[in-house]
Amino acid sequence: MNQRDNWRADLETSRGLSQRQKEQFLVVGNWFESWRLRAGVSPGVPAARAFWKDQVLAKPREQWQLDQWEEAMRWYLNWLAVCQRDGGTGLTLAERLKTAVHRAGARRG
């Protein structure tokens, strides 16, 4: 596991999940990433909690939805912990490029 900052690739190659789970987790992960990028927050537990409160609990949900989405978020947060342990950030490619451009600009003055 962990193709360094690429949770989608790691999800696709995960051997512990069925194809159906992978598809469900992908939907939830994309939903979370989209929300996180719009909110301008870094990946992590605080972002996941804010997402859950802002998006998931914002309207009534079926228990099976909450259970599936919770499992997907748990997978993502476990992936993120491994990613960070291995020196990754969990940031998207776009976020990493933006950071690199800002750093280069700061060095140039």
CSV table of N, CA and C in Angstrom, one decimal:
chain,number,residue,atom,x,y,z
A,1,MET,N,0.8,-1.2,0.0
A,1,MET,CA,0.0,0.0,0.0
A,1,MET,C,0.9,1.2,0.0
A,2,ASN,N,0.5,2.2,-0.6
A,2,ASN,CA,0.9,3.6,-0.6
A,2,ASN,C,1.8,3.9,-1.8
A,3,GLN,N,1.2,4.5,-2.8
A,3,GLN,CA,1.9,5.0,-4.0
A,3,GLN,C,2.2,6.5,-3.8
A,4,ARG,N,2.6,6.8,-2.6
A,4,ARG,CA,3.0,8.2,-2.3
A,4,ARG,C,2.0,9.3,-2.7
A,5,ASP,N,1.1,9.6,-1.9
A,5,ASP,CA,0.2,10.7,-2.2
A,5,ASP,C,-0.9,10.4,-3.2
A,6,ASN,N,-1.1,9.1,-3.6
A,6,ASN,CA,-2.1,8.8,-4.6
A,6,ASN,C,-3.1,7.8,-4.0
A,7,TRP,N,-4.0,8.3,-3.2
A,7,TRP,CA,-5.0,7.4,-2.6
A,7,TRP,C,-5.8,6.6,-3.6
A,8,ARG,N,-6.1,7.2,-4.7
A,8,ARG,CA,-7.0,6.5,-5.7
A,8,ARG,C,-6.2,5.3,-6.2
A,9,ALA,N,-5.0,5.4,-6.5
A,9,ALA,CA,-4.2,4.3,-7.0
A,9,ALA,C,-4.1,3.2,-6.0
A,10,ASP,N,-3.8,3.6,-4.7
A,10,ASP,CA,-3.7,2.6,-3.7
A,10,ASP,C,-5.1,1.9,-3.4
A,11,LEU,N,-6.2,2.7,-3.5
A,11,LEU,CA,-7.5,2.1,-3.4
A,11,LEU,C,-7.7,1.0,-4.4
A,12,GLU,N,-7.4,1.4,-5.7
A,12,GLU,CA,-7.6,0.4,-6.8
A,12,GLU,C,-6.8,-0.9,-6.6
A,13,THR,N,-5.6,-0.8,-6.0
A,13,THR,CA,-4.8,-2.0,-5.9
A,13,THR,C,-4.9,-2.7,-4.5
A,14,SER,N,-5.8,-2.1,-3.7
A,14,SER,CA,-6.0,-2.7,-2.3
A,14,SER,C,-6.6,-4.1,-2.5
A,15,ARG,N,-5.9,-5.1,-1.8
A,15,ARG,CA,-6.4,-6.5,-1.9
A,15,ARG,C,-7.4,-6.8,-0.8
A,16,GLY,N,-7.6,-6.0,0.1
A,16,GLY,CA,-8.5,-6.3,1.2
A,16,GLY,C,-9.9,-5.8,1.0
A,17,LEU,N,-10.2,-5.3,-0.2
A,17,LEU,CA,-11.6,-4.7,-0.4
A,17,LEU,C,-12.1,-5.4,-1.7
A,18,SER,N,-13.5,-5.5,-1.7
A,18,SER,CA,-14.1,-6.0,-2.9
A,18,SER,C,-14.2,-4.9,-3.9
A,19,GLN,N,-14.5,-5.2,-5.1
A,19,GLN,CA,-14.6,-4.2,-6.2
A,19,GLN,C,-15.8,-3.3,-5.8
A,20,ARG,N,-16.8,-3.7,-5.3
A,20,ARG,CA,-17.9,-2.9,-4.9
A,20,ARG,C,-17.5,-1.9,-3.8
A,21,GLN,N,-16.7,-2.4,-2.8
A,21,GLN,CA,-16.2,-1.5,-1.8
A,21,GLN,C,-15.3,-0.4,-2.4
A,22,LYS,N,-14.5,-0.8,-3.3
A,22,LYS,CA,-13.6,0.1,-3.9
A,22,LYS,C,-14.3,1.2,-4.6
A,23,GLU,N,-15.4,0.9,-5.3
A,23,GLU,CA,-16.2,1.8,-6.0
A,23,GLU,C,-16.9,2.8,-5.1
A,24,GLN,N,-17.4,2.2,-4.0
A,24,GLN,CA,-18.1,3.0,-3.0
A,24,GLN,C,-17.1,4.0,-2.3
A,25,PHE,N,-15.9,3.5,-1.9
A,25,PHE,CA,-14.9,4.3,-1.3
A,25,PHE,C,-14.4,5.4,-2.2
A,26,LEU,N,-14.4,5.1,-3.5
A,26,LEU,CA,-13.9,6.1,-4.5
A,26,LEU,C,-14.9,7.3,-4.5
A,27,VAL,N,-16.2,7.0,-4.5
A,27,VAL,CA,-17.2,8.0,-4.5
A,27,VAL,C,-17.1,8.9,-3.3
A,28,VAL,N,-17.0,8.3,-2.1
A,28,VAL,CA,-16.9,9.0,-0.8
A,28,VAL,C,-15.5,9.8,-0.8
A,29,GLY,N,-14.5,9.2,-1.2
A,29,GLY,CA,-13.2,9.9,-1.2
A,29,GLY,C,-13.2,11.1,-2.2
A,30,ASN,N,-13.8,10.9,-3.3
A,30,ASN,CA,-13.8,12.1,-4.3
A,30,ASN,C,-14.7,13.2,-3.7
A,31,TRP,N,-15.8,12.8,-3.0
A,31,TRP,CA,-16.7,13.8,-2.4
A,31,TRP,C,-15.9,14.5,-1.3
A,32,PHE,N,-15.2,13.8,-0.5
A,32,PHE,CA,-14.4,14.4,0.6
A,32,PHE,C,-13.3,15.3,0.0
A,33,GLU,N,-12.5,14.8,-1.0
A,33,GLU,CA,-11.5,15.6,-1.6
A,33,GLU,C,-12.0,16.9,-2.3
A,34,SER,N,-13.1,16.8,-2.9
A,34,SER,CA,-13.7,18.0,-3.6
A,34,SER,C,-14.1,19.0,-2.5
A,35,TRP,N,-14.7,18.5,-1.4
A,35,TRP,CA,-15.1,19.4,-0.3
A,35,TRP,C,-13.9,20.0,0.3
A,36,ARG,N,-12.9,19.2,0.6
A,36,ARG,CA,-11.7,19.7,1.2
A,36,ARG,C,-11.0,20.7,0.4
A,37,LEU,N,-10.9,20.6,-0.9
A,37,LEU,CA,-10.2,21.6,-1.8
A,37,LEU,C,-11.0,22.9,-1.8
A,38,ARG,N,-12.3,22.8,-1.9
A,38,ARG,CA,-13.2,24.0,-1.8
A,38,ARG,C,-13.0,24.7,-0.5
A,39,ALA,N,-12.9,23.9,0.6
A,39,ALA,CA,-12.8,24.5,1.9
A,39,ALA,C,-11.4,25.0,2.2
A,40,GLY,N,-10.4,24.6,1.4
A,40,GLY,CA,-9.0,25.0,1.6
A,40,GLY,C,-8.4,24.5,2.8
A,41,VAL,N,-8.7,23.2,3.2
A,41,VAL,CA,-8.1,22.6,4.4
A,41,VAL,C,-7.2,21.4,4.0
A,42,SER,N,-6.3,21.2,4.8
A,42,SER,CA,-5.3,20.1,4.6
A,42,SER,C,-6.0,18.7,4.9
A,43,PRO,N,-5.5,17.7,4.3
A,43,PRO,CA,-6.1,16.4,4.7
A,43,PRO,C,-5.8,16.0,6.1
A,44,GLY,N,-6.7,15.3,6.8
A,44,GLY,CA,-6.4,14.9,8.1
A,44,GLY,C,-7.7,14.7,8.9
A,45,VAL,N,-7.6,14.3,10.1
A,45,VAL,CA,-8.7,14.0,11.0
A,45,VAL,C,-9.6,15.2,11.2
A,46,PRO,N,-9.0,16.4,11.4
A,46,PRO,CA,-9.9,17.6,11.6
A,46,PRO,C,-10.7,17.9,10.3
A,47,ALA,N,-10.1,17.7,9.2
A,47,ALA,CA,-10.8,18.0,7.9
A,47,ALA,C,-11.9,16.9,7.7
A,48,ALA,N,-11.6,15.7,8.1
A,48,ALA,CA,-12.6,14.6,8.0
A,48,ALA,C,-13.8,14.9,8.9
A,49,ARG,N,-13.5,15.3,10.1
A,49,ARG,CA,-14.6,15.6,11.1
A,49,ARG,C,-15.4,16.8,10.6
A,50,ALA,N,-14.8,17.8,10.0
A,50,ALA,CA,-15.5,19.0,9.5
A,50,ALA,C,-16.4,18.6,8.3
A,51,PHE,N,-15.8,17.7,7.4
A,51,PHE,CA,-16.6,17.2,6.3
A,51,PHE,C,-17.8,16.4,6.7
A,52,TRP,N,-17.6,15.6,7.7
A,52,TRP,CA,-18.7,14.8,8.2
A,52,TRP,C,-19.8,15.6,8.7
A,53,LYS,N,-19.5,16.6,9.5
A,53,LYS,CA,-20.5,17.5,10.1
A,53,LYS,C,-21.1,18.4,9.0
A,54,ASP,N,-20.3,18.9,8.1
A,54,ASP,CA,-20.8,19.9,7.1
A,54,ASP,C,-21.6,19.2,6.0
A,55,GLN,N,-21.1,18.0,5.5
A,55,GLN,CA,-21.7,17.4,4.4
A,55,GLN,C,-22.6,16.2,4.7
A,56,VAL,N,-22.1,15.3,5.5
A,56,VAL,CA,-22.8,14.1,5.8
A,56,VAL,C,-24.0,14.3,6.7
A,57,LEU,N,-23.8,15.0,7.8
A,57,LEU,CA,-24.8,15.1,8.8
A,57,LEU,C,-25.7,16.3,8.5
A,58,ALA,N,-25.5,17.0,7.4
A,58,ALA,CA,-26.3,18.2,7.0
A,58,ALA,C,-27.7,17.9,6.7
A,59,LYS,N,-28.0,16.6,6.3
A,59,LYS,CA,-29.3,16.2,6.1
A,59,LYS,C,-29.5,14.7,6.5
A,60,PRO,N,-30.8,14.3,6.6
A,60,PRO,CA,-31.0,13.0,7.1
A,60,PRO,C,-30.4,11.9,6.1
A,61,ARG,N,-29.8,10.9,6.7
A,61,ARG,CA,-29.2,9.8,5.9
A,61,ARG,C,-29.7,8.5,6.4
A,62,GLU,N,-29.7,7.5,5.5
A,62,GLU,CA,-30.0,6.1,5.9
A,62,GLU,C,-28.8,5.6,6.7
A,63,GLN,N,-29.1,4.7,7.6
A,63,GLN,CA,-28.0,4.1,8.4
A,63,GLN,C,-27.0,3.4,7.6
A,64,TRP,N,-27.5,2.7,6.5
A,64,TRP,CA,-26.5,1.9,5.7
A,64,TRP,C,-25.6,2.9,5.0
A,65,GLN,N,-26.1,4.1,4.6
A,65,GLN,CA,-25.2,5.1,4.0
A,65,GLN,C,-24.1,5.5,5.0
A,66,LEU,N,-24.5,5.9,6.2
A,66,LEU,CA,-23.6,6.3,7.2
A,66,LEU,C,-22.5,5.2,7.5
A,67,ASP,N,-23.0,4.0,7.5
A,67,ASP,CA,-22.0,2.9,7.8
A,67,ASP,C,-21.0,2.8,6.7
A,68,GLN,N,-21.5,2.8,5.4
A,68,GLN,CA,-20.6,2.7,4.3
A,68,GLN,C,-19.6,3.9,4.2
A,69,TRP,N,-20.2,5.1,4.4
A,69,TRP,CA,-19.3,6.3,4.3
A,69,TRP,C,-18.3,6.3,5.4
A,70,GLU,N,-18.7,5.9,6.6
A,70,GLU,CA,-17.8,5.8,7.7
A,70,GLU,C,-16.6,4.8,7.4
A,71,GLU,N,-17.0,3.7,6.9
A,71,GLU,CA,-15.9,2.7,6.5
A,71,GLU,C,-15.0,3.3,5.5
A,72,ALA,N,-15.5,4.0,4.5
A,72,ALA,CA,-14.7,4.7,3.5
A,72,ALA,C,-13.8,5.7,4.1
A,73,MET,N,-14.3,6.5,5.0
A,73,MET,CA,-13.5,7.6,5.6
A,73,MET,C,-12.4,6.9,6.5
A,74,ARG,N,-12.7,5.9,7.2
A,74,ARG,CA,-11.8,5.1,8.0
A,74,ARG,C,-10.6,4.6,7.1
A,75,TRP,N,-11.0,4.1,5.9
A,75,TRP,CA,-9.9,3.6,5.0
A,75,TRP,C,-9.0,4.7,4.6
A,76,TYR,N,-9.7,5.9,4.2
A,76,TYR,CA,-8.9,7.0,3.7
A,76,TYR,C,-7.9,7.5,4.8
A,77,LEU,N,-8.4,7.6,6.1
A,77,LEU,CA,-7.6,8.1,7.2
A,77,LEU,C,-6.5,7.2,7.5
A,78,ASN,N,-6.7,5.9,7.4
A,78,ASN,CA,-5.7,4.9,7.6
A,78,ASN,C,-4.6,5.0,6.5
A,79,TRP,N,-5.1,5.2,5.2
A,79,TRP,CA,-4.2,5.4,4.1
A,79,TRP,C,-3.3,6.7,4.4
A,80,LEU,N,-4.0,7.7,4.8
A,80,LEU,CA,-3.3,9.0,5.0
A,80,LEU,C,-2.2,8.8,6.1
A,81,ALA,N,-2.5,8.1,7.1
A,81,ALA,CA,-1.5,7.9,8.2
A,81,ALA,C,-0.3,7.1,7.7
A,82,VAL,N,-0.5,6.1,6.8
A,82,VAL,CA,0.6,5.4,6.2
A,82,VAL,C,1.4,6.3,5.3
A,83,CYS,N,0.7,7.1,4.5
A,83,CYS,CA,1.3,8.1,3.6
A,83,CYS,C,2.2,9.0,4.3
A,84,GLN,N,1.7,9.6,5.4
A,84,GLN,CA,2.5,10.6,6.2
A,84,GLN,C,3.6,9.9,6.9
A,85,ARG,N,3.4,8.7,7.4
A,85,ARG,CA,4.5,8.0,8.0
A,85,ARG,C,5.6,7.7,7.0
A,86,ASP,N,5.3,7.5,5.8
A,86,ASP,CA,6.3,7.2,4.7
A,86,ASP,C,6.8,8.5,4.1
A,87,GLY,N,6.5,9.7,4.6
A,87,GLY,CA,7.0,10.9,4.1
A,87,GLY,C,6.2,11.7,3.1
A,88,GLY,N,5.0,11.2,2.9
A,88,GLY,CA,4.1,11.9,2.0
A,88,GLY,C,3.2,12.9,2.7
A,89,THR,N,2.5,13.6,2.0
A,89,THR,CA,1.6,14.7,2.6
A,89,THR,C,0.1,14.4,2.5
A,90,GLY,N,-0.2,13.6,1.5
A,90,GLY,CA,-1.7,13.3,1.2
A,90,GLY,C,-2.3,14.4,0.4
A,91,LEU,N,-1.5,15.4,0.0
A,91,LEU,CA,-2.0,16.5,-0.8
A,91,LEU,C,-2.2,16.0,-2.3
A,92,THR,N,-3.1,16.6,-3.0
A,92,THR,CA,-3.3,16.3,-4.4
A,92,THR,C,-2.1,16.8,-5.2
A,93,LEU,N,-2.0,16.3,-6.4
A,93,LEU,CA,-0.9,16.8,-7.3
A,93,LEU,C,-1.1,18.3,-7.5
A,94,ALA,N,-2.3,18.8,-7.7
A,94,ALA,CA,-2.5,20.2,-7.9
A,94,ALA,C,-2.1,21.0,-6.7
A,95,GLU,N,-2.3,20.5,-5.5
A,95,GLU,CA,-1.9,21.2,-4.3
A,95,GLU,C,-0.4,21.2,-4.2
A,96,ARG,N,0.3,20.1,-4.5
A,96,ARG,CA,1.7,20.0,-4.4
A,96,ARG,C,2.4,21.0,-5.5
A,97,LEU,N,1.8,21.1,-6.7
A,97,LEU,CA,2.3,22.0,-7.7
A,97,LEU,C,2.1,23.4,-7.2
A,98,LYS,N,1.0,23.8,-6.7
A,98,LYS,CA,0.7,25.1,-6.2
A,98,LYS,C,1.8,25.5,-5.1
A,99,THR,N,2.0,24.6,-4.2
A,99,THR,CA,3.0,24.8,-3.2
A,99,THR,C,4.4,25.1,-3.7
A,100,ALA,N,4.8,24.2,-4.7
A,100,ALA,CA,6.1,24.4,-5.3
A,100,ALA,C,6.2,25.7,-6.1
A,101,VAL,N,5.2,26.1,-6.7
A,101,VAL,CA,5.2,27.4,-7.4
A,101,VAL,C,5.3,28.6,-6.5
A,102,HIS,N,4.6,28.5,-5.4
A,102,HIS,CA,4.7,29.6,-4.3
A,102,HIS,C,6.1,29.6,-3.7
A,103,ARG,N,6.7,28.4,-3.5
A,103,ARG,CA,8.0,28.4,-2.9
A,103,ARG,C,9.0,28.9,-3.9
A,104,ALA,N,8.9,28.6,-5.1
A,104,ALA,CA,9.9,29.1,-6.1
A,104,ALA,C,9.7,30.6,-6.3
A,105,GLY,N,8.5,31.1,-6.2
A,105,GLY,CA,8.3,32.5,-6.3
A,105,GLY,C,8.8,33.3,-5.1
A,106,ALA,N,8.7,32.7,-3.9
A,106,ALA,CA,9.2,33.3,-2.7
A,106,ALA,C,10.7,33.3,-2.8
A,107,ARG,N,11.4,32.3,-3.3
A,107,ARG,CA,12.8,32.4,-3.4
A,107,ARG,C,13.3,33.4,-4.4
A,108,ARG,N,12.5,33.7,-5.4
A,108,ARG,CA,12.9,34.6,-6.5
A,108,ARG,C,12.7,36.1,-6.0
A,109,GLY,N,11.8,36.2,-5.0
A,109,GLY,CA,11.5,37.6,-4.5
A,109,GLY,C,10.4,38.2,-5.1
